[in-house]
Amino acid sequence: MRLRENDDGGEKEEVVENDVTLAQNQWCPVVNAGFSSPKRLVVVGYALTTKKIKSFLQPKLEGLARNKGILFVAIDHNRPLSDQGPFDIVLHKLSGKEWRQVVEDYRQSHPDVTVLDPPDAIQHLRNRQYMLQAVADMNLSDSYGIVGVPRQLVIKREACAIPELVNQAGLTLPLVAKPLVADGSAKSHELSLAYEQFSLQKLEPPLVLQEFVNHGGVLFKVYIVGDAIKVVRRFSLPDVSKWELSKDAGIYNFPRVSCAAASADDADLDPTVAELPPRPLLEKLAKELRWRLGLRLFNLDIIREYGTRDHFYVIDINYFPGYGKMPEYEHIFTDFLLSLGQGKYKKRSG
Ligand SMILES: Nc1ncnc2c1ncn2[C@@H]1O[C@H](COP(=O)(O)OP(=O)(O)OP(=O)(O)O)[C@@H](O)[C@H]1O
Ligand SMILES: O=P(O)(O)O[C@H]1[C@H](OP(=O)(O)O)[C@@H](OP(=O)(O)O)[C@@H](O)[C@@H](O)[C@@H]1OP(=O)(O)O
Ligand SMILES: [Mg+2]
Ligand SMILES: [Mg+2]
């Protein structure tokens, strides 16, 4: 294992390396396969951080995968990617220009390998200026509801100009300040809530200022794995009342509210807040976003504007999120990998 530097040379992340070379044609007698003939193994090369490996590649996933004829193999960062495998699928979430180039070159030279996902498409989500653009462009509105994004302003530099810029843009307080770059570093998740215009000068650009939308303190995480969708509830920031807004001045930093411990699925909630967004609306949104973003593995944070039944906002999109927290992810993920592997094999032999 060694440390790899990010684009900006600052934040570092661990990468895992091992040394596995596979035979050219891998066939396996799939466990529990009964009378059926041996199936071809689907070999998945992965390049993930140690944290991601721990949360995603859990024993249950690996066991189920093995039974279904899927083999996970760690990519060795000290050897050329083309010398490894052969892989049917490459799964990756690492940062750095160098790594993006390695994956891009590999994609070009190995068109028969499914690379999840294209580096450029992943990179697009790493900037909050562009992250939600595809949702805004969709203008999704049908009988099931309306899906939009909060109004936001990008501040690249000069904190002292923020109050005036916010005024000119006509943004309504409170505002959520989010670091412009969403590169997975701890800093990129350091958000704050600003109640009052003057104190906005204390913020540190580059950032995005987004209107805070009251949503009853619950958000919906919509996990997407290819064509599959899974929705869970999470606790979120509480609503801000007009009274609080007039009373509170200043900027408040808040911790990562949307992560692990805060599942709201079993909580006793106001049903109008807890009701999941309509399935057909999410199906439409996910399908269109898969296409517009060119990604197959991501999740969306969606909130319902408090007091409405069908007015939704997408506030965040994450590439290869914490699938370990998605119910039944082992089955959904292995089925997805199999469908990719088999599709490819059919194409080759057809
Ligand atoms: N516009 C908004 N209106 C209301 N609440 C918001 C808004 N933006 C963010 N929040 C709250 O802040 C939390 C963190 O924001 P966001 O999801 O954008 O950050 P993140 O660091 O990218 O999160 P993640 O850990 O999911 O990647 C959200 O889960 C939600 O509770
Ligand atoms: O750490 P967790 O398992 O919670 O997964 C989180 C994931 O971290 P990881 O990539 O290090 O795994 C985050 O990625 P980065 O932006 O930080 O790269 C982001 O996608 C979060 O939204 C995920 O939380 P979720 O949205 O699924 O709750
Ligand atoms: Mg989020
Ligand atoms: Mg995020």
Coordinates of N, CA, C and O in Angstrom, one line a residue, residues 258-338:
S258 N -25.3 13.7 6.3 CA -26.0 12.7 5.5 C -25.4 11.3 5.6 O -25.9 10.4 4.9
C259 N -24.4 11.1 6.4 CA -23.7 9.8 6.3 C -24.2 8.8 7.3 O -25.3 8.9 7.9
A260 N -23.5 7.7 7.4 CA -23.9 6.4 8.0 C -24.9 6.4 9.1 O -26.0 5.9 8.9
A261 N -24.6 7.0 10.3 CA -25.4 6.7 11.5 C -26.8 7.3 11.3 O -27.7 6.9 12.1
A262 N -27.0 8.2 10.4 CA -28.3 8.9 10.4 C -29.4 8.4 9.6 O -30.2 9.1 9.0
S263 N -29.5 7.0 9.5 CA -30.7 6.5 8.7 C -32.0 6.9 9.4 O -32.1 6.8 10.6
A264 N -32.9 7.3 8.6 CA -34.2 7.7 9.2 C -35.3 6.8 8.7 O -36.5 7.1 8.9
D265 N -34.9 5.6 8.2 CA -35.9 4.7 7.7 C -36.8 4.1 8.7 O -38.0 3.8 8.4
D266 N -36.3 4.0 10.0 CA -37.2 3.4 11.0 C -37.7 4.4 12.0 O -38.3 4.1 13.0
A267 N -37.5 5.7 11.7 CA -37.9 6.7 12.7 C -39.4 7.0 12.5 O -40.0 6.8 11.5
D268 N -39.9 7.6 13.6 CA -41.3 7.9 13.7 C -41.5 9.3 13.1 O -41.3 10.3 13.8
L269 N -41.8 9.5 11.8 CA -41.7 10.8 11.2 C -43.1 11.2 10.7 O -44.0 10.4 10.5
D270 N -43.2 12.5 10.5 CA -44.4 13.1 9.9 C -44.6 12.5 8.5 O -43.7 12.5 7.7
P271 N -45.7 11.8 8.3 CA -45.8 11.0 7.0 C -45.7 11.9 5.8 O -45.2 11.5 4.7
T272 N -46.0 13.2 5.9 CA -45.9 14.1 4.7 C -44.5 14.4 4.4 O -44.1 14.7 3.3
V273 N -43.6 14.3 5.4 CA -42.2 14.5 5.2 C -41.5 13.2 4.8 O -40.6 13.1 3.9
A274 N -42.0 12.1 5.4 CA -41.3 10.8 5.2 C -41.6 10.1 3.9 O -40.9 9.3 3.4
E275 N -42.8 10.4 3.3 CA -43.2 9.7 2.1 C -42.1 9.8 1.0 O -41.6 10.9 0.7
L276 N -41.8 8.7 0.5 CA -40.7 8.6 -0.5 C -41.2 9.3 -1.8 O -42.4 9.3 -2.1
P277 N -40.3 9.9 -2.6 CA -40.7 10.5 -3.8 C -41.3 9.4 -4.7 O -40.9 8.3 -4.6
P278 N -42.3 9.8 -5.6 CA -42.9 8.8 -6.4 C -41.9 8.0 -7.3 O -41.1 8.6 -7.9
R279 N -42.1 6.7 -7.3 CA -41.2 5.8 -8.0 C -41.0 6.2 -9.5 O -39.9 6.3 -10.0
P280 N -42.2 6.5 -10.2 CA -42.1 6.8 -11.6 C -41.2 8.0 -11.9 O -40.5 8.1 -12.9
L281 N -41.3 9.0 -10.9 CA -40.6 10.2 -11.1 C -39.1 9.9 -10.9 O -38.3 10.4 -11.7
L282 N -38.7 9.1 -9.9 CA -37.3 8.8 -9.7 C -36.8 7.9 -10.9 O -35.6 8.1 -11.3
E283 N -37.6 7.0 -11.4 CA -37.2 6.2 -12.6 C -36.8 7.1 -13.7 O -35.8 6.9 -14.4
K284 N -37.7 8.1 -14.0 CA -37.5 9.0 -15.1 C -36.2 9.8 -14.9 O -35.4 10.0 -15.8
L285 N -36.1 10.3 -13.7 CA -34.9 11.2 -13.3 C -33.6 10.3 -13.5 O -32.6 10.8 -14.1
A286 N -33.6 9.1 -12.9 CA -32.4 8.3 -12.9 C -32.0 7.9 -14.4 O -30.9 8.0 -14.8
K287 N -33.0 7.6 -15.1 CA -32.8 7.1 -16.5 C -32.1 8.3 -17.3 O -31.1 8.1 -18.0
E288 N -32.8 9.4 -17.2 CA -32.3 10.6 -18.0 C -30.9 11.0 -17.5 O -30.0 11.4 -18.3
L289 N -30.7 10.9 -16.2 CA -29.4 11.4 -15.6 C -28.3 10.4 -16.0 O -27.1 10.8 -16.3
R290 N -28.6 9.1 -16.0 CA -27.6 8.1 -16.5 C -27.1 8.5 -17.9 O -25.9 8.5 -18.2
W291 N -28.0 8.9 -18.7 CA -27.7 9.2 -20.1 C -27.0 10.6 -20.1 O -25.9 10.7 -20.7
R292 N -27.5 11.6 -19.4 CA -26.9 12.9 -19.5 C -25.5 13.0 -18.9 O -24.6 13.7 -19.3
L293 N -25.3 12.2 -17.8 CA -24.0 12.3 -17.1 C -23.1 11.2 -17.6 O -21.9 11.3 -17.4
G294 N -23.6 10.2 -18.3 CA -22.7 9.2 -18.9 C -22.2 8.3 -17.8 O -21.0 7.8 -17.9
L295 N -22.9 8.2 -16.7 CA -22.5 7.4 -15.5 C -23.5 6.3 -15.2 O -24.7 6.4 -15.4
R296 N -23.0 5.2 -14.6 CA -23.9 4.1 -14.2 C -23.9 3.9 -12.7 O -24.7 3.2 -12.2
L297 N -22.9 4.5 -12.0 CA -22.8 4.3 -10.5 C -22.8 5.6 -9.8 O -21.7 6.3 -9.7
F298 N -23.9 6.0 -9.3 CA -23.9 7.3 -8.5 C -25.2 7.3 -7.6 O -26.0 6.5 -7.7
N299 N -25.2 8.3 -6.7 CA -26.4 8.5 -6.0 C -26.7 10.0 -6.0 O -25.9 10.9 -6.3
L300 N -28.0 10.3 -5.7 CA -28.5 11.7 -5.6 C -29.1 11.9 -4.2 O -29.7 11.1 -3.6
D301 N -28.8 13.1 -3.7 CA -29.5 13.6 -2.5 C -30.7 14.4 -2.9 O -30.5 15.4 -3.6
I302 N -31.9 14.0 -2.6 CA -33.1 14.7 -3.0 C -33.9 15.1 -1.7 O -34.0 14.4 -0.8
I303 N -34.4 16.4 -1.8 CA -35.3 16.8 -0.7 C -36.6 17.3 -1.2 O -36.7 17.6 -2.4
R304 N -37.6 17.2 -0.4 CA -39.0 17.7 -0.8 C -39.2 19.0 0.0 O -39.1 19.1 1.2
E305 N -39.5 20.0 -0.8 CA -39.7 21.3 -0.2 C -40.8 21.2 0.9 O -41.9 20.7 0.6
Y306 N -40.6 21.7 2.1 CA -41.5 21.6 3.2 C -42.8 22.3 2.8 O -42.9 23.4 2.3
G307 N -43.9 21.6 3.1 CA -45.3 22.1 2.8 C -45.8 21.8 1.4 O -46.9 22.1 1.1
T308 N -45.0 21.2 0.6 CA -45.4 20.7 -0.7 C -45.5 19.2 -0.7 O -44.8 18.5 0.1
R309 N -46.2 18.7 -1.7 CA -46.3 17.2 -1.8 C -45.3 16.7 -2.9 O -44.8 15.6 -2.8
D310 N -45.1 17.6 -3.9 CA -44.4 17.1 -5.1 C -43.3 18.0 -5.6 O -43.0 17.9 -6.8
H311 N -42.8 18.9 -4.8 CA -41.8 19.8 -5.3 C -40.4 19.3 -4.7 O -40.1 19.5 -3.5
F312 N -39.6 18.8 -5.6 CA -38.3 18.2 -5.2 C -37.1 19.0 -5.7 O -37.2 19.6 -6.7
Y313 N -36.0 18.9 -4.9 CA -34.8 19.5 -5.3 C -33.7 18.4 -5.2 O -33.6 17.7 -4.2
V314 N -32.8 18.4 -6.2 CA -31.6 17.6 -6.1 C -30.5 18.5 -5.6 O -30.3 19.6 -6.1
I315 N -29.9 18.1 -4.4 CA -28.9 19.0 -3.8 C -27.5 18.5 -3.9 O -26.5 19.2 -3.7
D316 N -27.3 17.2 -4.3 CA -25.9 16.7 -4.4 C -26.0 15.4 -5.2 O -27.0 14.7 -5.2
I317 N -24.9 15.2 -6.0 CA -24.7 13.9 -6.7 C -23.3 13.4 -6.4 O -22.4 14.2 -6.5
N318 N -23.2 12.1 -6.1 CA -21.9 11.5 -5.7 C -21.6 10.4 -6.6 O -22.5 9.5 -6.8
Y319 N -20.4 10.3 -7.1 CA -20.0 9.2 -7.9 C -19.6 8.0 -6.9 O -19.0 8.2 -5.9
F320 N -19.9 6.8 -7.3 CA -19.6 5.6 -6.5 C -19.7 5.8 -5.0 O -18.8 5.8 -4.3
P321 N -21.0 6.1 -4.6 CA -21.2 6.4 -3.2 C -21.0 5.2 -2.2 O -20.5 4.2 -2.7
G322 N -21.4 5.4 -1.0 CA -21.3 4.3 0.0 C -22.3 3.2 -0.2 O -23.3 3.1 0.5
Y323 N -22.1 2.4 -1.3 CA -23.1 1.3 -1.6 C -23.3 0.3 -0.4 O -24.3 -0.3 -0.3
G324 N -22.3 0.3 0.4 CA -22.4 -0.6 1.6 C -23.6 -0.3 2.5 O -24.0 -1.2 3.2
K325 N -24.1 0.9 2.4 CA -25.2 1.3 3.2 C -26.5 1.1 2.4 O -27.6 1.5 2.9
M326 N -26.5 0.7 1.2 CA -27.7 0.5 0.4 C -28.2 -0.9 0.6 O -27.5 -1.9 0.5
P327 N -29.5 -1.0 1.0 CA -30.1 -2.3 1.3 C -30.0 -3.2 0.1 O -30.2 -2.8 -1.0
E328 N -29.6 -4.5 0.3 CA -29.5 -5.5 -0.7 C -28.4 -5.2 -1.8 O -28.5 -5.6 -2.9
Y329 N -27.4 -4.3 -1.4 CA -26.5 -3.9 -2.5 C -25.7 -5.1 -3.1 O -25.4 -5.1 -4.3
E330 N -25.5 -6.1 -2.2 CA -24.7 -7.3 -2.7 C -25.4 -7.9 -3.9 O -24.8 -8.2 -4.9
H331 N -26.7 -8.1 -3.8 CA -27.5 -8.7 -4.9 C -27.6 -7.8 -6.1 O -27.3 -8.2 -7.3
I332 N -27.9 -6.6 -5.8 CA -28.1 -5.6 -6.9 C -26.8 -5.4 -7.7 O -26.7 -5.4 -8.9
F333 N -25.7 -5.3 -7.0 CA -24.4 -5.1 -7.6 C -23.9 -6.3 -8.4 O -23.4 -6.1 -9.6
T334 N -24.0 -7.4 -7.8 CA -23.5 -8.6 -8.6 C -24.4 -8.9 -9.8 O -23.9 -9.2 -10.9
D335 N -25.7 -8.7 -9.7 CA -26.6 -8.8 -10.9 C -26.2 -7.8 -12.0 O -26.1 -8.2 -13.2
F336 N -25.8 -6.6 -11.5 CA -25.4 -5.6 -12.5 C -24.1 -6.0 -13.2 O -24.0 -6.0 -14.4
L337 N -23.1 -6.5 -12.4 CA -21.9 -6.9 -13.0 C -22.0 -8.1 -14.0 O -21.5 -8.1 -15.1
L338 N -22.9 -9.0 -13.5 CA -23.2 -10.2 -14.4 C -23.8 -9.7 -15.7 O -23.4 -10.2 -16.8

